[in-house]
Amino acid sequence: MFADLRFLADLPLFPPTASSIAHDVDQLYFFLVAVSGVMTILIFAAVIYFAFKYHRSRHPHPTQIEGSTKLELTWSILPFLIMLVMFWWGTKLFFRNAQPPADAMEIFVTGKQWMWKIQYPDGGREINELHVAVGQPVKMTMASEDVIHSFYIPAFRVKHDVVPGHYDTIWFTPTKPGHYHLFCTEYCGNQHASMIGWVDVLDQQQYAEWQSGAGTQGTMAEQGQKQFEQLGCATCHLLDQQGRGPNLRGLYNKPVLLADGRIVLADDGYIRESILDPNAKIVANFQPGIMPVFKGQVTEEGVMQLIAFVKSLSPNTPASQQGSQQPPIVIAPQAGGGPAPTSNSNASKTPANAQRK
Ligand code: CUA
């Protein structure tokens, strides 16, 4: 429908185009610029033309004009149609950009004044450096430890605010090996300008070599398991039977029935909330107030590791699988298996609390 404007993106004025969506974002951008440019020229031309045409030297006694329906319809309907094209085009791109493919590799980012901390599933960690492979779709799960940051890779045409209190996600498929800028684009304090880094796009073989050096502390899931034990989670969330807290095996990305009758998906965001603010959503058949609040006890990076551990208890469940069609898991405390849920007054005596002096 529209002329191919790709050649414009190769002008040195623009950042490199190095992801599968970059050209499409540019085309929409150039369309918006073209429409704005044409409208600006038309409006200025009309202003100048009428200024001369109706100059008072030629029209000393102006006559009243009562309007023109035809003209008014034209200048209403035409812009409306152009806006509809912008809306349709933008929405199409937005939805494409919002749904990571099922085979996307997961990488985790934590924004912190003033650095980007990257975690890979194999346990590797970096600061202000991101390594990805050409052709491999990547889904980034992002959290903030303090204030609002914004994760921006101009060469990939992806940018997303990273808001404290929940997860934000983006995805991209790098298409060209290279060394690209990574920015924070939300003012986040006096060192905001130094919250920058690099993205290295490697070919498949280089990436395999690079990966082999990572993960000296075990995978993210193994690091998560260590925390799970240190924080005392294992005392109530028994992994072989039903304990005082819900059994976490097979839970990840499955629908869960809550005490108030709602059904929620046990995705990353739900598990994060359940760790930091356990009373926000109480699972059916369990008592509120038993689990200690871990807000302030675990870092966002630690929460991501705990989630990786919970995920590892549900093998064969890809992160992008939508579980909303499945029947909800109803977790019932087992008769005779483990201590029964008790009242709130016992909350402070849980071993988990005792460990965190
Ligand atoms: Cu983080 Cu600006």
CSV table of C-alpha atoms and ligand atoms in Angstrom, one decimal:
chain,number,residue,atom,x,y,z
A,1,MET,CA,0.0,0.0,0.0
A,2,PHE,CA,2.8,2.4,0.8
A,3,ALA,CA,6.1,2.9,-0.9
A,4,ASP,CA,9.1,1.0,0.5
A,5,LEU,CA,11.0,3.6,2.6
A,6,ARG,CA,13.7,1.2,3.8
A,7,PHE,CA,16.5,3.1,2.1
A,8,LEU,CA,15.9,6.0,4.4
A,9,ALA,CA,16.7,3.9,7.4
A,10,ASP,CA,20.2,3.3,6.1
A,11,LEU,CA,21.1,7.0,6.2
A,12,PRO,CA,23.6,7.7,8.9
A,13,LEU,CA,21.1,9.9,10.6
A,14,PHE,CA,19.4,6.8,12.0
A,15,PRO,CA,20.6,4.1,14.4
A,16,PRO,CA,21.4,0.8,12.8
A,17,THR,CA,18.5,-1.5,12.1
A,18,ALA,CA,19.4,-4.7,13.8
A,19,SER,CA,16.2,-6.5,14.8
A,20,SER,CA,13.3,-8.2,13.0
A,21,ILE,CA,10.9,-5.4,13.8
A,22,ALA,CA,13.3,-2.4,13.2
A,23,HIS,CA,12.4,-1.9,9.5
A,24,ASP,CA,8.6,-2.0,10.2
A,25,VAL,CA,8.9,0.5,13.0
A,26,ASP,CA,10.9,2.8,10.7
A,27,GLN,CA,8.3,2.5,8.0
A,28,LEU,CA,5.5,3.6,10.3
A,29,TYR,CA,7.8,6.4,11.7
A,30,PHE,CA,8.5,7.7,8.2
A,31,PHE,CA,4.8,7.5,7.3
A,32,LEU,CA,4.0,9.7,10.3
A,33,VAL,CA,6.7,12.1,9.5
A,34,ALA,CA,5.6,12.3,5.8
A,35,VAL,CA,1.9,13.0,6.8
A,36,SER,CA,3.0,15.6,9.3
A,37,GLY,CA,5.3,17.2,6.7
A,38,VAL,CA,2.7,17.3,4.0
A,39,MET,CA,0.1,18.8,6.3
A,40,THR,CA,2.6,21.4,7.6
A,41,ILE,CA,3.5,22.5,4.1
A,42,LEU,CA,-0.2,22.6,3.0
A,43,ILE,CA,-1.2,24.7,6.0
A,44,PHE,CA,1.6,27.2,5.7
A,45,ALA,CA,1.0,27.5,1.9
A,46,ALA,CA,-2.7,28.2,2.5
A,47,VAL,CA,-1.9,30.8,5.2
A,48,ILE,CA,0.5,32.6,2.9
A,49,TYR,CA,-1.8,32.3,-0.1
A,50,PHE,CA,-4.8,33.7,1.6
A,51,ALA,CA,-2.9,36.4,3.3
A,52,PHE,CA,-2.1,37.8,-0.1
A,53,LYS,CA,-5.4,36.9,-1.8
A,54,TYR,CA,-7.5,38.7,0.9
A,55,HIS,CA,-5.1,41.5,1.7
A,56,ARG,CA,-7.1,44.6,2.7
A,57,SER,CA,-5.7,46.6,-0.2
A,58,ARG,CA,-7.7,44.4,-2.5
A,59,HIS,CA,-10.7,43.7,-0.1
A,60,PRO,CA,-11.2,46.9,1.9
A,61,HIS,CA,-14.8,45.8,2.8
A,62,PRO,CA,-14.9,42.1,3.6
A,63,THR,CA,-18.1,40.2,3.1
A,64,GLN,CA,-19.4,37.7,5.6
A,65,ILE,CA,-19.0,34.0,4.5
A,66,GLU,CA,-21.5,31.6,6.1
A,67,GLY,CA,-19.4,28.4,5.7
A,68,SER,CA,-19.5,25.5,3.3
A,69,THR,CA,-20.7,22.0,4.3
A,70,LYS,CA,-18.8,20.4,1.5
A,71,LEU,CA,-15.5,22.0,2.7
A,72,GLU,CA,-16.1,21.1,6.3
A,73,LEU,CA,-17.0,17.5,5.6
A,74,THR,CA,-13.8,17.2,3.5
A,75,TRP,CA,-11.5,18.5,6.2
A,76,SER,CA,-13.2,16.3,8.8
A,77,ILE,CA,-13.4,13.0,6.9
A,78,LEU,CA,-10.0,13.1,5.2
A,79,PRO,CA,-7.9,13.5,8.4
A,80,PHE,CA,-10.2,10.9,10.1
A,81,LEU,CA,-9.3,8.4,7.4
A,82,ILE,CA,-5.6,9.2,7.7
A,83,MET,CA,-5.8,8.8,11.5
A,84,LEU,CA,-7.5,5.4,11.0
A,85,VAL,CA,-4.6,4.2,8.9
A,86,MET,CA,-2.2,5.4,11.6
A,87,PHE,CA,-4.3,3.6,14.3
A,88,TRP,CA,-4.5,0.3,12.3
A,89,TRP,CA,-0.8,0.3,11.4
A,90,GLY,CA,0.3,1.2,14.9
A,91,THR,CA,-2.0,-1.4,16.5
A,92,LYS,CA,-0.8,-4.1,14.2
A,93,LEU,CA,2.8,-3.4,15.2
A,94,PHE,CA,2.0,-3.0,18.8
A,95,PHE,CA,0.4,-6.4,19.1
A,96,ARG,CA,3.2,-8.0,17.1
A,97,ASN,CA,5.6,-6.4,19.5
A,98,ALA,CA,3.6,-7.5,22.6
A,99,GLN,CA,3.6,-11.3,22.0
A,100,PRO,CA,7.0,-13.0,22.3
A,101,PRO,CA,7.3,-16.2,20.2
A,102,ALA,CA,7.1,-19.5,22.1
A,103,ASP,CA,10.8,-20.3,21.4
A,104,ALA,CA,12.1,-17.1,22.8
A,105,MET,CA,15.0,-17.3,25.2
A,106,GLU,CA,14.4,-15.6,28.5
A,107,ILE,CA,16.8,-13.0,29.9
A,108,PHE,CA,16.1,-11.0,33.1
A,109,VAL,CA,16.9,-7.4,33.7
A,110,THR,CA,16.9,-5.4,36.9
A,111,GLY,CA,17.2,-1.6,36.7
A,112,LYS,CA,18.9,0.0,39.7
A,113,GLN,CA,20.2,3.4,40.3
A,114,TRP,CA,22.3,3.5,38.1
A,115,MET,CA,23.0,0.3,36.3
A,116,TRP,CA,21.3,-2.5,34.4
A,117,LYS,CA,21.8,-5.9,35.9
A,118,ILE,CA,21.4,-8.8,33.5
A,119,GLN,CA,20.7,-12.4,34.5
A,120,TYR,CA,20.8,-15.4,32.1
A,121,PRO,CA,18.9,-18.7,32.8
A,122,ASP,CA,22.3,-20.6,32.9
A,123,GLY,CA,23.2,-18.4,35.9
A,124,GLY,CA,25.5,-16.0,34.1
A,125,ARG,CA,25.3,-12.4,35.2
A,126,GLU,CA,26.5,-9.1,33.7
A,127,ILE,CA,26.2,-5.4,34.4
A,128,ASN,CA,25.5,-3.0,31.6
A,129,GLU,CA,26.3,-5.7,29.1
A,130,LEU,CA,23.9,-7.9,27.2
A,131,HIS,CA,24.9,-10.8,25.0
A,132,VAL,CA,22.4,-12.2,22.5
A,133,ALA,CA,22.6,-14.4,19.4
A,134,VAL,CA,21.6,-13.6,15.8
A,135,GLY,CA,18.3,-15.0,14.9
A,136,GLN,CA,17.4,-16.1,18.4
A,137,PRO,CA,14.2,-14.4,19.7
A,138,VAL,CA,14.8,-13.0,23.2
A,139,LYS,CA,12.1,-12.2,25.8
A,140,MET,CA,13.3,-9.8,28.5
A,141,THR,CA,11.6,-9.8,31.9
A,142,MET,CA,12.4,-6.5,33.6
A,143,ALA,CA,12.1,-5.2,37.1
A,144,SER,CA,13.2,-2.1,39.0
A,145,GLU,CA,14.8,-2.1,42.4
A,146,ASP,CA,14.0,1.5,43.1
A,147,VAL,CA,12.5,4.1,40.7
A,148,ILE,CA,11.1,4.2,37.1
A,149,HIS,CA,13.8,3.4,34.5
A,150,SER,CA,13.3,2.8,30.8
A,151,PHE,CA,15.1,0.1,28.8
A,152,TYR,CA,16.0,1.2,25.3
A,153,ILE,CA,18.0,-0.4,22.5
A,154,PRO,CA,17.7,2.0,19.6
A,155,ALA,CA,19.1,-0.5,17.0
A,156,PHE,CA,16.4,-2.9,17.9
A,157,ARG,CA,13.6,-0.2,18.1
A,158,VAL,CA,12.5,-1.6,21.4
A,159,LYS,CA,11.9,0.6,24.5
A,160,HIS,CA,9.9,0.0,27.6
A,161,ASP,CA,9.5,1.6,30.9
A,162,VAL,CA,10.7,-0.5,33.9
A,163,VAL,CA,8.3,0.4,36.7
A,164,PRO,CA,8.9,-0.7,40.3
A,165,GLY,CA,6.4,-3.1,41.7
A,166,HIS,CA,5.8,-5.4,38.8
A,167,TYR,CA,7.3,-7.0,35.7
A,168,ASP,CA,7.5,-5.4,32.3
A,169,THR,CA,8.5,-7.5,29.3
A,170,ILE,CA,9.8,-6.8,25.8
A,171,TRP,CA,11.0,-9.1,23.1
A,172,PHE,CA,13.2,-8.9,19.9
A,173,THR,CA,15.0,-11.0,17.4
A,174,PRO,CA,18.5,-9.6,16.6
A,175,THR,CA,19.2,-9.8,12.9
A,176,LYS,CA,22.8,-8.4,12.6
A,177,PRO,CA,25.9,-9.2,14.6
A,178,GLY,CA,27.4,-6.0,16.1
A,179,HIS,CA,27.9,-3.8,19.1
A,180,TYR,CA,24.9,-1.6,19.9
A,181,HIS,CA,24.0,1.0,22.5
A,182,LEU,CA,21.8,0.3,25.4
A,183,PHE,CA,20.2,3.2,27.3
A,184,CYS,CA,18.1,4.2,30.2
A,185,THR,CA,15.7,6.8,28.7
A,186,GLU,CA,13.7,7.8,31.8
A,187,TYR,CA,15.3,10.4,34.1
A,188,CYS,CA,16.0,8.4,37.3
A,189,GLY,CA,18.4,10.5,39.3
A,190,ASN,CA,21.6,12.5,39.0
A,191,GLN,CA,23.6,9.6,37.4
A,192,HIS,CA,20.8,8.8,34.9
A,193,ALA,CA,23.2,9.7,32.0
A,194,SER,CA,25.6,7.0,33.0
A,195,MET,CA,23.0,4.3,33.1
A,196,ILE,CA,24.1,3.0,29.7
A,197,GLY,CA,25.6,-0.1,28.3
A,198,TRP,CA,26.2,-2.3,25.3
A,199,VAL,CA,24.4,-5.1,23.5
A,200,ASP,CA,26.7,-7.6,21.8
A,201,VAL,CA,25.0,-9.5,19.0
A,202,LEU,CA,27.1,-12.6,18.3
A,203,ASP,CA,26.6,-15.3,15.7
A,204,GLN,CA,25.4,-18.7,16.9
A,205,GLN,CA,28.9,-20.2,17.2
A,206,GLN,CA,30.4,-17.2,19.0
A,207,TYR,CA,27.4,-17.2,21.3
A,208,ALA,CA,27.9,-20.9,22.2
A,209,GLU,CA,31.6,-20.1,23.1
A,210,TRP,CA,30.7,-17.0,25.1
A,211,GLN,CA,28.0,-19.0,27.1
A,212,SER,CA,30.5,-21.6,28.2
A,213,GLY,CA,32.2,-19.1,30.5
A,214,ALA,CA,29.0,-18.2,32.4
A,215,GLY,CA,27.3,-19.5,35.4
A,216,THR,CA,29.9,-20.3,38.1
A,217,GLN,CA,27.2,-20.2,40.8
A,218,GLY,CA,24.9,-22.7,39.1
A,219,THR,CA,21.9,-21.9,37.0
A,220,MET,CA,19.3,-19.3,38.0
A,221,ALA,CA,17.1,-22.1,39.2
A,222,GLU,CA,19.9,-23.6,41.3
A,223,GLN,CA,20.6,-20.1,42.8
A,224,GLY,CA,16.8,-19.8,43.5
A,225,GLN,CA,16.8,-23.2,45.2
A,226,LYS,CA,19.6,-22.0,47.5
A,227,GLN,CA,17.5,-19.0,48.5
A,228,PHE,CA,14.4,-21.1,48.9
A,229,GLU,CA,16.2,-23.1,51.5
A,230,GLN,CA,18.0,-20.1,53.2
A,231,LEU,CA,14.8,-18.1,53.5
A,232,GLY,CA,13.0,-21.1,55.0
A,233,CYS,CA,10.5,-21.4,52.2
A,234,ALA,CA,11.0,-25.2,52.2
A,235,THR,CA,9.6,-25.5,55.7
A,236,CYS,CA,6.0,-24.8,54.6
A,237,HIS,CA,6.3,-25.4,50.8
A,238,LEU,CA,7.2,-29.0,51.1
A,239,LEU,CA,8.2,-30.3,47.7
A,240,ASP,CA,7.3,-34.0,48.2
A,241,GLN,CA,3.9,-33.5,49.9
A,242,GLN,CA,1.3,-30.9,50.8
A,243,GLY,CA,2.6,-28.7,53.6
A,244,ARG,CA,1.4,-25.6,55.4
A,245,GLY,CA,1.8,-23.7,52.2
A,246,PRO,CA,0.8,-24.7,48.7
A,247,ASN,CA,2.9,-27.3,47.0
A,248,LEU,CA,4.7,-25.6,44.1
A,249,ARG,CA,5.3,-28.6,41.9
A,250,GLY,CA,3.6,-28.3,38.5
A,251,LEU,CA,2.3,-24.8,39.5
A,252,TYR,CA,4.1,-22.6,37.0
A,253,ASN,CA,1.9,-20.9,34.4
A,254,LYS,CA,-1.2,-22.9,35.5
A,255,PRO,CA,-4.5,-21.3,36.6
A,256,VAL,CA,-4.9,-21.2,40.4
A,257,LEU,CA,-8.2,-20.9,42.3
A,258,LEU,CA,-8.1,-18.3,45.0
A,259,ALA,CA,-10.0,-18.1,48.3
A,260,ASP,CA,-12.2,-15.4,47.0
A,261,GLY,CA,-13.3,-17.5,44.0
A,262,ARG,CA,-11.1,-15.7,41.4
A,263,ILE,CA,-8.9,-17.7,39.1
A,264,VAL,CA,-5.4,-16.3,38.3
A,265,LEU,CA,-2.6,-17.5,36.1
A,266,ALA,CA,0.6,-18.5,38.1
A,267,ASP,CA,2.9,-16.5,35.9
A,268,ASP,CA,6.0,-14.6,36.8
A,269,GLY,CA,4.1,-11.6,38.0
A,270,TYR,CA,1.8,-13.7,40.3
A,271,ILE,CA,4.7,-15.6,41.8
A,272,ARG,CA,6.6,-12.4,42.4
A,273,GLU,CA,3.6,-10.9,44.2
A,274,SER,CA,3.1,-14.0,46.2
A,275,ILE,CA,6.7,-13.8,47.5
A,276,LEU,CA,6.8,-10.1,48.3
A,277,ASP,CA,3.1,-9.6,49.3
A,278,PRO,CA,1.7,-13.1,50.2
A,279,ASN,CA,-1.6,-11.7,51.4
A,280,ALA,CA,-2.5,-10.0,48.2
A,281,LYS,CA,-3.9,-13.3,46.7
A,282,ILE,CA,-4.7,-16.2,49.0
A,283,VAL,CA,-5.0,-19.6,47.4
A,284,ALA,CA,-8.2,-21.4,48.1
A,285,ASN,CA,-8.1,-23.7,51.2
A,286,PHE,CA,-5.1,-21.8,52.7
A,287,GLN,CA,-5.1,-19.4,55.6
A,288,PRO,CA,-4.0,-15.7,55.1
A,289,GLY,CA,-1.2,-14.3,57.3
A,290,ILE,CA,0.8,-17.5,57.6
A,291,MET,CA,3.5,-16.6,55.1
A,292,PRO,CA,5.9,-13.9,56.1
A,293,VAL,CA,6.1,-10.8,53.9
A,294,PHE,CA,9.4,-10.9,52.0
A,295,LYS,CA,9.3,-7.4,50.7
A,296,GLY,CA,12.6,-5.8,51.6
A,297,GLN,CA,14.1,-9.2,52.4
A,298,VAL,CA,14.8,-10.4,48.9
A,299,THR,CA,16.2,-8.3,46.0
A,300,GLU,CA,14.4,-8.2,42.6
A,301,GLU,CA,17.3,-10.4,41.3
A,302,GLY,CA,16.7,-12.9,44.1
A,303,VAL,CA,12.9,-13.0,43.3
A,304,MET,CA,13.8,-13.7,39.7
A,305,GLN,CA,15.9,-16.6,40.8
A,306,LEU,CA,13.2,-17.9,43.1
A,307,ILE,CA,10.8,-17.8,40.2
A,308,ALA,CA,13.3,-19.7,38.0
A,309,PHE,CA,13.3,-22.4,40.7
A,310,VAL,CA,9.5,-22.6,40.9
A,311,LYS,CA,9.5,-22.8,37.1
A,312,SER,CA,12.0,-25.7,37.2
A,313,LEU,CA,9.5,-27.6,39.3
A,314,SER,CA,7.2,-27.5,36.3
A,315,PRO,CA,9.2,-28.9,33.5
A,316,ASN,CA,7.7,-28.8,30.0
A,317,THR,CA,5.8,-25.6,30.7
A,318,PRO,CA,7.2,-22.8,28.4
A,319,ALA,CA,7.0,-19.4,29.8
A,320,SER,CA,4.9,-18.1,27.0
A,321,GLN,CA,2.3,-20.9,27.1
A,322,GLN,CA,-1.1,-19.5,27.9
A,323,GLY,CA,-2.6,-21.6,30.7
A,324,SER,CA,-6.0,-19.8,30.9
A,325,GLN,CA,-7.8,-22.5,29.0
A,326,GLN,CA,-6.9,-25.2,31.5
A,327,PRO,CA,-9.0,-26.1,34.6
A,328,PRO,CA,-7.6,-24.3,37.6
A,329,ILE,CA,-5.4,-26.1,40.1
A,330,VAL,CA,-7.2,-26.6,43.4
A,331,ILE,CA,-4.7,-27.3,46.1
A,332,ALA,CA,-6.2,-29.0,49.1
A,333,PRO,CA,-4.2,-29.6,52.3
A,334,GLN,CA,-3.7,-33.3,52.5
A,335,ALA,CA,-5.4,-35.2,55.3
A,336,GLY,CA,-2.7,-36.1,57.8
A,337,GLY,CA,0.1,-34.9,55.5
A,338,GLY,CA,2.1,-32.1,57.1
A,339,PRO,CA,0.8,-29.6,59.6
A,340,ALA,CA,-2.7,-28.2,58.9
A,341,PRO,CA,-3.0,-24.5,58.2
A,342,THR,CA,-3.2,-22.6,61.5
A,343,SER,CA,-4.4,-19.3,62.6
A,344,ASN,CA,-2.7,-16.0,62.2
A,345,SER,CA,-1.4,-16.0,65.7
A,346,ASN,CA,1.2,-18.6,64.7
A,347,ALA,CA,2.6,-16.5,61.9
A,348,SER,CA,5.4,-15.0,63.8
A,349,LYS,CA,6.6,-18.4,65.0
A,350,THR,CA,7.2,-19.8,61.5
A,351,PRO,CA,10.8,-21.0,61.0
A,352,ALA,CA,11.1,-18.7,58.1
A,353,ASN,CA,10.5,-15.7,60.3
A,354,ALA,CA,12.8,-17.1,63.0
A,355,GLN,CA,15.7,-17.2,60.5
A,356,ARG,CA,15.3,-13.6,59.5
A,357,LYS,CA,16.3,-11.8,62.6
B,1,CUA,CU1,17.6,4.7,35.0
B,1,CUA,CU2,17.5,6.8,33.9
